[in-house]
C-alpha positions as a LaTeX table, in Angstrom:
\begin{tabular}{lrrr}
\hline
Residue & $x$ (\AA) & $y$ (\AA) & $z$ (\AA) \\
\hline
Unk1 & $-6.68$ & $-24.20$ & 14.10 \\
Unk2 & $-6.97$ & $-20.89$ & 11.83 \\
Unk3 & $-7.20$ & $-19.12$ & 15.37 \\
Unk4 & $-4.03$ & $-20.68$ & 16.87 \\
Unk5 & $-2.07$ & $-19.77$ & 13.11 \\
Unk6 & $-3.15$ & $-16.09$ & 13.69 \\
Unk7 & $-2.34$ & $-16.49$ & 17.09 \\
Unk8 & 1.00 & $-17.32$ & 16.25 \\
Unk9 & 1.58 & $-14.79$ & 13.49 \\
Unk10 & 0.29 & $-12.42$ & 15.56 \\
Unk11 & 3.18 & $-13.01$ & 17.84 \\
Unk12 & 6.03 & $-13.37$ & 15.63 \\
Unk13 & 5.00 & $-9.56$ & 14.17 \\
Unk14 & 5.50 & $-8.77$ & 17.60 \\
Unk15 & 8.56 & $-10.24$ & 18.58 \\
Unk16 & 9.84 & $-8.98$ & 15.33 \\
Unk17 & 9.02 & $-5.66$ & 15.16 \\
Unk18 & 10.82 & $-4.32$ & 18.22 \\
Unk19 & 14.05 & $-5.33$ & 18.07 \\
Unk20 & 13.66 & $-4.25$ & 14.05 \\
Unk21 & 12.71 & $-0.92$ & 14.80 \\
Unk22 & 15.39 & $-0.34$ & 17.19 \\
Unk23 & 17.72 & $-1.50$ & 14.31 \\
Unk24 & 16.04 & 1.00 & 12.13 \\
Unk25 & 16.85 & 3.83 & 14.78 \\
Unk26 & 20.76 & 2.20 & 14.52 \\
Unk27 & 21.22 & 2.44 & 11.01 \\
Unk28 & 19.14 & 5.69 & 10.49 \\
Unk29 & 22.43 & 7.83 & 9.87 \\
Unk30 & 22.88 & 5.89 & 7.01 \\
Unk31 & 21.72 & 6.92 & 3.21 \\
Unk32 & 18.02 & 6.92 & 2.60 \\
Unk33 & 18.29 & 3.77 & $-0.57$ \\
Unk34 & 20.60 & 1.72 & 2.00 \\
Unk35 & 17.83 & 2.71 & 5.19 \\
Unk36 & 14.56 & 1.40 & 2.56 \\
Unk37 & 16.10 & $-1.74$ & 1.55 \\
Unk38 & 16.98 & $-2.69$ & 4.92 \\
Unk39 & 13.48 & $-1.54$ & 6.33 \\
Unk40 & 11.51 & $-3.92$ & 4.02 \\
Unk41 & 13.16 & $-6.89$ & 5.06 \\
Unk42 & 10.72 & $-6.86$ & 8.05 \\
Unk43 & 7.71 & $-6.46$ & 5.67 \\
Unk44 & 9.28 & $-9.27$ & 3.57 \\
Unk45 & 9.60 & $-11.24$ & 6.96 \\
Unk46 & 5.80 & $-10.63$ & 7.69 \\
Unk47 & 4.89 & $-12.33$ & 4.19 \\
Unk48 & 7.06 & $-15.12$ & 4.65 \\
Unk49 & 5.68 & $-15.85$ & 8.02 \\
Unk50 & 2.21 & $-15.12$ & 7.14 \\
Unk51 & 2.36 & $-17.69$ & 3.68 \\
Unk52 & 4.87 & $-20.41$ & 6.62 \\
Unk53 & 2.21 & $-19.78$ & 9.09 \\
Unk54 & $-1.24$ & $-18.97$ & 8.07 \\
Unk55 & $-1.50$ & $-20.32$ & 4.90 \\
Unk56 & $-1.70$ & $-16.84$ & 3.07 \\
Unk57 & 0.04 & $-17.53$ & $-0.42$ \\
Unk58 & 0.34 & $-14.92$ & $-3.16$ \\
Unk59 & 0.40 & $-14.31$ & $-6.82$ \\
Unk60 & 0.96 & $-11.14$ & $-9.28$ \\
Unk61 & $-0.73$ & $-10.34$ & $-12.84$ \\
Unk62 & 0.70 & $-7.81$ & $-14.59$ \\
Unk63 & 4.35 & $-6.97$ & $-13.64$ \\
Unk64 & 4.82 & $-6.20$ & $-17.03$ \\
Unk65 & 2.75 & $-3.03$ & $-16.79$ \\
Unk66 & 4.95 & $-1.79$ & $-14.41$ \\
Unk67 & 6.34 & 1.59 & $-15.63$ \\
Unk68 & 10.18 & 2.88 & $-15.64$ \\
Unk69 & 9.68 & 6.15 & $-15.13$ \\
Unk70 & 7.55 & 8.60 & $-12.65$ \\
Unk71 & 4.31 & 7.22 & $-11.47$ \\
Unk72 & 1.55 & 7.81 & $-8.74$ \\
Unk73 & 0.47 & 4.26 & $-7.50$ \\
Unk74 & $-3.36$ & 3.99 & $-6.34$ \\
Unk75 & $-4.55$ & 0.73 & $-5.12$ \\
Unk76 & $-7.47$ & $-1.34$ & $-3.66$ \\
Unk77 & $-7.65$ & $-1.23$ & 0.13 \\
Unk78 & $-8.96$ & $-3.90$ & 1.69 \\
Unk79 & $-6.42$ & $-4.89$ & 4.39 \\
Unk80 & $-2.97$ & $-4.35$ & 6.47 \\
Unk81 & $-1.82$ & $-7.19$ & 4.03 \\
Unk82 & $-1.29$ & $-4.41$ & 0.82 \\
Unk83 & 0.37 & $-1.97$ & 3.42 \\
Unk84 & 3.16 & $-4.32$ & 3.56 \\
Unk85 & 3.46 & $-5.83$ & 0.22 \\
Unk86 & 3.44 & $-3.35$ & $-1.94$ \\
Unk87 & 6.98 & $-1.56$ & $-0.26$ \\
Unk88 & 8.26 & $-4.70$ & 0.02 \\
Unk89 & 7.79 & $-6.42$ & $-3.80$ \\
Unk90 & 7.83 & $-2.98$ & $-5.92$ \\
Unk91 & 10.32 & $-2.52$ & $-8.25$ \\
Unk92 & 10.98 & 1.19 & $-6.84$ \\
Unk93 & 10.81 & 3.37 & $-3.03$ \\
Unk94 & 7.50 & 3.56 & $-2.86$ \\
Unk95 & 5.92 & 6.76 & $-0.37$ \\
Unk96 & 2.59 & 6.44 & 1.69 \\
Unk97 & 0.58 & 9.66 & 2.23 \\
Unk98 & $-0.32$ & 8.86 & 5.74 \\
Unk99 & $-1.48$ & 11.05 & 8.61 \\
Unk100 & 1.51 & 12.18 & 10.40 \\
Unk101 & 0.43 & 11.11 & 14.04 \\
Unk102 & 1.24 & 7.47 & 12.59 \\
Unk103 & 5.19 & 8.66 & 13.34 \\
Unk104 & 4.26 & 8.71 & 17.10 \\
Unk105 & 3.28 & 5.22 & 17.19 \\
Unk106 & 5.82 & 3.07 & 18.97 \\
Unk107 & 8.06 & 1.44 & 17.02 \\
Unk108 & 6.55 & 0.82 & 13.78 \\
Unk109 & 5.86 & 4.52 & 13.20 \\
Unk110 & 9.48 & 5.45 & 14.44 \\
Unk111 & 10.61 & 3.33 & 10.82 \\
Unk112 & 8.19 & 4.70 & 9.02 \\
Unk113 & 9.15 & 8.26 & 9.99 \\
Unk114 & 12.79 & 7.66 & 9.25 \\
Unk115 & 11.97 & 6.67 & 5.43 \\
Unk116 & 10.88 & 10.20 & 4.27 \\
Unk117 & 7.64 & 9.71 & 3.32 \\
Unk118 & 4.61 & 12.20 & 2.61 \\
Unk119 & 3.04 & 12.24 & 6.49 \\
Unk120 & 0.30 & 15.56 & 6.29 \\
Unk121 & $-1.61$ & 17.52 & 8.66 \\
Unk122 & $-5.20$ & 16.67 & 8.14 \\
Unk123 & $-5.85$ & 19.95 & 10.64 \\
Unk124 & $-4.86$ & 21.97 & 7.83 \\
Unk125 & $-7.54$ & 21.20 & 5.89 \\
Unk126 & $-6.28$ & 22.62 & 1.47 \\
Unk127 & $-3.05$ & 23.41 & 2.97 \\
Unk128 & $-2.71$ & 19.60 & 3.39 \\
Unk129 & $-3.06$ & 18.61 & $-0.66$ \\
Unk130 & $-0.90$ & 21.33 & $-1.08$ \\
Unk131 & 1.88 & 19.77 & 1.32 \\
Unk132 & 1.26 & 16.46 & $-0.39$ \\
Unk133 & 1.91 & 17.85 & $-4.02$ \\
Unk134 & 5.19 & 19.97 & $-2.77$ \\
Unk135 & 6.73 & 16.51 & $-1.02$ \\
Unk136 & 5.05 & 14.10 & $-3.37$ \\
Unk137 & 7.19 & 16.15 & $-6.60$ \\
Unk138 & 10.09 & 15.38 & $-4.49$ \\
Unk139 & 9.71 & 12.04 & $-3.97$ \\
Unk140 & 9.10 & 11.62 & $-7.36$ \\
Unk141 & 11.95 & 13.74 & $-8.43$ \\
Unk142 & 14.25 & 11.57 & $-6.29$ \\
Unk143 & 13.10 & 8.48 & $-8.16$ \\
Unk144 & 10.34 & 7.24 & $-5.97$ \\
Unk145 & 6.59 & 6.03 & $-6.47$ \\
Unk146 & 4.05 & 7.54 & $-4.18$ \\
Unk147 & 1.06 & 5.17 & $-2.87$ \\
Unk148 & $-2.61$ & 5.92 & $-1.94$ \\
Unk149 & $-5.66$ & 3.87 & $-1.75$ \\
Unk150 & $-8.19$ & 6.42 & $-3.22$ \\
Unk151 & $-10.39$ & 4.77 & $-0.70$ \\
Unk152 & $-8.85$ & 5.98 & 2.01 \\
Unk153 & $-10.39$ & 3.12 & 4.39 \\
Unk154 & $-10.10$ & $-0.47$ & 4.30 \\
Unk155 & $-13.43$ & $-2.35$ & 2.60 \\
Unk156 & $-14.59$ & $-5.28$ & 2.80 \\
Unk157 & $-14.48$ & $-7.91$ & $-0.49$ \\
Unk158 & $-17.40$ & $-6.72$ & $-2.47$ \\
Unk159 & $-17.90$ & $-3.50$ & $-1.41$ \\
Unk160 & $-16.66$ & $-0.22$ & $-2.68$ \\
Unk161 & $-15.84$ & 2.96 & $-1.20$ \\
Unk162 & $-16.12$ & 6.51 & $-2.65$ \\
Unk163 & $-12.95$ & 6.63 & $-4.63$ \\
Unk164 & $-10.97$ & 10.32 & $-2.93$ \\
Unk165 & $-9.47$ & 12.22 & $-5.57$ \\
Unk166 & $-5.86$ & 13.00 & $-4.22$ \\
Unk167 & $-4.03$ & 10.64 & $-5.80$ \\
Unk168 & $-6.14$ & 11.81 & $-9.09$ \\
Unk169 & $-4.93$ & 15.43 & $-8.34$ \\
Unk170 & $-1.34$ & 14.56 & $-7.55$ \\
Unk171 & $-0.73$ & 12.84 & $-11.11$ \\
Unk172 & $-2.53$ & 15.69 & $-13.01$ \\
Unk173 & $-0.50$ & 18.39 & $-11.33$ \\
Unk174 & 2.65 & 16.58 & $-11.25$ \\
Unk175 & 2.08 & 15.12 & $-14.81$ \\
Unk176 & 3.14 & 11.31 & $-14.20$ \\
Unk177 & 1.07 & 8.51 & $-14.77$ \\
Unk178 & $-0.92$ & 6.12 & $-12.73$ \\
Unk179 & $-0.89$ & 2.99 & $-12.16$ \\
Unk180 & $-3.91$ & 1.08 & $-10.80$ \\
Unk181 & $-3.50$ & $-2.08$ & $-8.46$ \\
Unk182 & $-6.51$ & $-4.33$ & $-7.70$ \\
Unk183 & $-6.24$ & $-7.24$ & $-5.22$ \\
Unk184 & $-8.46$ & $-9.33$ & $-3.26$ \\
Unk185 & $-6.04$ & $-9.47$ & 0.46 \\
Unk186 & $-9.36$ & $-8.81$ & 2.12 \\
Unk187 & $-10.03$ & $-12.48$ & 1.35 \\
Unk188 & $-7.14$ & $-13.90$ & 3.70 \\
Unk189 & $-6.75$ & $-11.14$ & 5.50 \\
Unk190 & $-9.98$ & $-9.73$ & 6.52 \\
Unk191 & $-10.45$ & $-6.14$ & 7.69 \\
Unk192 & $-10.70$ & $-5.88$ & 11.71 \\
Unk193 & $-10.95$ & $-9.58$ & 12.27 \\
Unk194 & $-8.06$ & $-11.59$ & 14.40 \\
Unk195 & $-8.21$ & $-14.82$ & 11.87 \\
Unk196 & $-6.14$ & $-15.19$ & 9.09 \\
Unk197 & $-7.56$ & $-17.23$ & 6.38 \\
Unk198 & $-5.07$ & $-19.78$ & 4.42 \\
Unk199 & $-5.64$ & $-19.36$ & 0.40 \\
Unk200 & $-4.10$ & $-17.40$ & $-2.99$ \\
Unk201 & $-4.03$ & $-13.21$ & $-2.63$ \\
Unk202 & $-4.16$ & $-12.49$ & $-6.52$ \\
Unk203 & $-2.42$ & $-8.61$ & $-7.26$ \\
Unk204 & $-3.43$ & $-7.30$ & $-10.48$ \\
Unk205 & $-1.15$ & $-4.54$ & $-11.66$ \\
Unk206 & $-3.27$ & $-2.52$ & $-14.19$ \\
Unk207 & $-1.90$ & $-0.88$ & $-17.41$ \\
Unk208 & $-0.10$ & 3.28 & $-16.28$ \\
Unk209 & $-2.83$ & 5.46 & $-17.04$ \\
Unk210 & $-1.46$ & 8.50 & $-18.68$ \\
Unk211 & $-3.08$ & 12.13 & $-17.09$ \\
Unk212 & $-1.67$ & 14.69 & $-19.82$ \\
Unk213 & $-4.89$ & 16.73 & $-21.33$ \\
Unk214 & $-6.93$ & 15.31 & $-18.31$ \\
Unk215 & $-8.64$ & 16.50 & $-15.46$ \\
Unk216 & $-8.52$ & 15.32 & $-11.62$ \\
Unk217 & $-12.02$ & 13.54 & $-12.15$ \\
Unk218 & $-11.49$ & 11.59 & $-15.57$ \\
Unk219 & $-8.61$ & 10.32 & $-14.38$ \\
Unk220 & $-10.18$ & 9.99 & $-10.84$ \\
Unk221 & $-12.70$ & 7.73 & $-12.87$ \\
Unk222 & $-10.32$ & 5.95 & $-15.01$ \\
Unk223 & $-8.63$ & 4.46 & $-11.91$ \\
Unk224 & $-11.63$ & 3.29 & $-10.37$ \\
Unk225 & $-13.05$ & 1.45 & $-13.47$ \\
Unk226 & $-10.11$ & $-0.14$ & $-14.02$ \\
Unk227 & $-9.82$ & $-1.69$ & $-10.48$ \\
Unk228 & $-13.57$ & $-2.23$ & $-9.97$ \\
Unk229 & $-13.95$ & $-4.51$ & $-12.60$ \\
Unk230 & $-10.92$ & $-6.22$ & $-12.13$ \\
Unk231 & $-12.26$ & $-6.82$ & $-8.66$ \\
Unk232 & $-15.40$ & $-8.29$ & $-10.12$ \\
Unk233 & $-12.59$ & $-10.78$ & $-12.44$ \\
Unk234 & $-10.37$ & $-11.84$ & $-9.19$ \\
Unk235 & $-13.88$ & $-12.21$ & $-6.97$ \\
Unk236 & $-16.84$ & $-12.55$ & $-9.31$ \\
Unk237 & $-19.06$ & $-14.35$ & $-6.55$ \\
Unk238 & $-18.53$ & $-11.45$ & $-3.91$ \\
Unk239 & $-20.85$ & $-9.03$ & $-6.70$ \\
Unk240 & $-23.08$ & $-11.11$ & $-8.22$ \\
Unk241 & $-25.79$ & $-10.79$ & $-5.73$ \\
Unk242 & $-25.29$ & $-7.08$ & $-5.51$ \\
Unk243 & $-25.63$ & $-6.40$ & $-9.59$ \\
\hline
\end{tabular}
């Protein structure tokens, strides 16, 4: 049965994302905060389907630690599932540093491209950061919330990756907080598998960590002690046998 459900919600992504990315492409001349609300209704789609469908339900701790002003957003990666809920259910634009070859993608990277992101060269090796800090200050500047998982690759529940520092180094040099986001989507969703499991996704929104008179790597560490223990709240069983 829990094959058949992701068979299904496999399909209506599908059927959806086509004709919604040609409708992106239609209403592309139009201004940017018009073009971003109208893009996450297909994200928004995807979560109602996959709660209708699948069985994937969702909760949030901690809206209240959401900050109104500047902020670099660094979250747990363990899924496609975050990718799509976080632009759709925060408060402000959010902007993913992603490769740039995404934007050739069919369809889904032709929206993404048309939403002014942060895509970078990786071929350019320092140059890249660079690029990221020069756009990311503009994104913030025009009101908007950059996004990174510091672990730059989807893990599996339990595990954790080597926490990258460029989100770290974008909120020191831009001088905005941070604010940490733990979840357990890898639960439901589960890195490279077909199945969707039905169950709760709990998002934990973490207090903004402030980055004035601190370095890259404090901060850096900050973020990932903050989310790796909540982890070890939302999915205690997943680390006991490992600690």
């Amino acid at each position: 049965m829990a094959a058949l459900r992701s068979a299904l919600f496999l399909l209506f992504m599908i059927v959806t994302v086509i004709p919604y990315a040609v409708a992106c492409l239609i209403w592309a001349p139009l201004p940017l905060k018009w073009r971003y609300r109208l893009t996450v209704g297909w994200p928004r789609m995807v979560m109602w389907a996959g709660r209708i469908i699948t069985g994937m339900r969702w909760r949030v701790k901690g809206w209240e630690n959401l900050p109104d002003c500047p902020a670099v957003v660094l979250s747990k990666h363990q899924s496609a599932w975050e990718t799509l809920f976080l632009p759709a259910y925060l408060p402000r634009e959010v902007c993913f540093v992603y490769k740039k070859e995404l934007n050739r993608i069919p369809f889904f990277g032709w929206g993404l491209a048309l939403l002014r992101m942060i895509p970078i060269d990786r071929s350019k090796g320092r140059d890249a950061f660079e690029q990221v800090v020069r756009l990311g200050q503009q994104r913030l500047d025009e009101g908007r919330w950059p996004l990174l998982f510091p672990e730059g690759t989807r893990v599996s529940p339990g595990r954790t990756g080597r926490y990258k520092m460029g989100g770290a180094l974008l909120a020191t040099r831009t001088g905005v907080v941070v604010v940490p986001i733990a979840h357990n989507a890898g639960e439901c969703w589960p890195r490279n598998s077909f199945v969707k499991r039905p169950g709760l996704i709990t998002v934990s929104i973490g207090p903004p960590i402030e980055t004035a008179g601190l370095d890259a790597e404090e901060v850096n560490r900050k973020v990932q002690n903050w989310i790796e223990n909540e982890m070890r709240q939302l999915n205690p069983e997943r680390y006991a046998a490992r600690e």
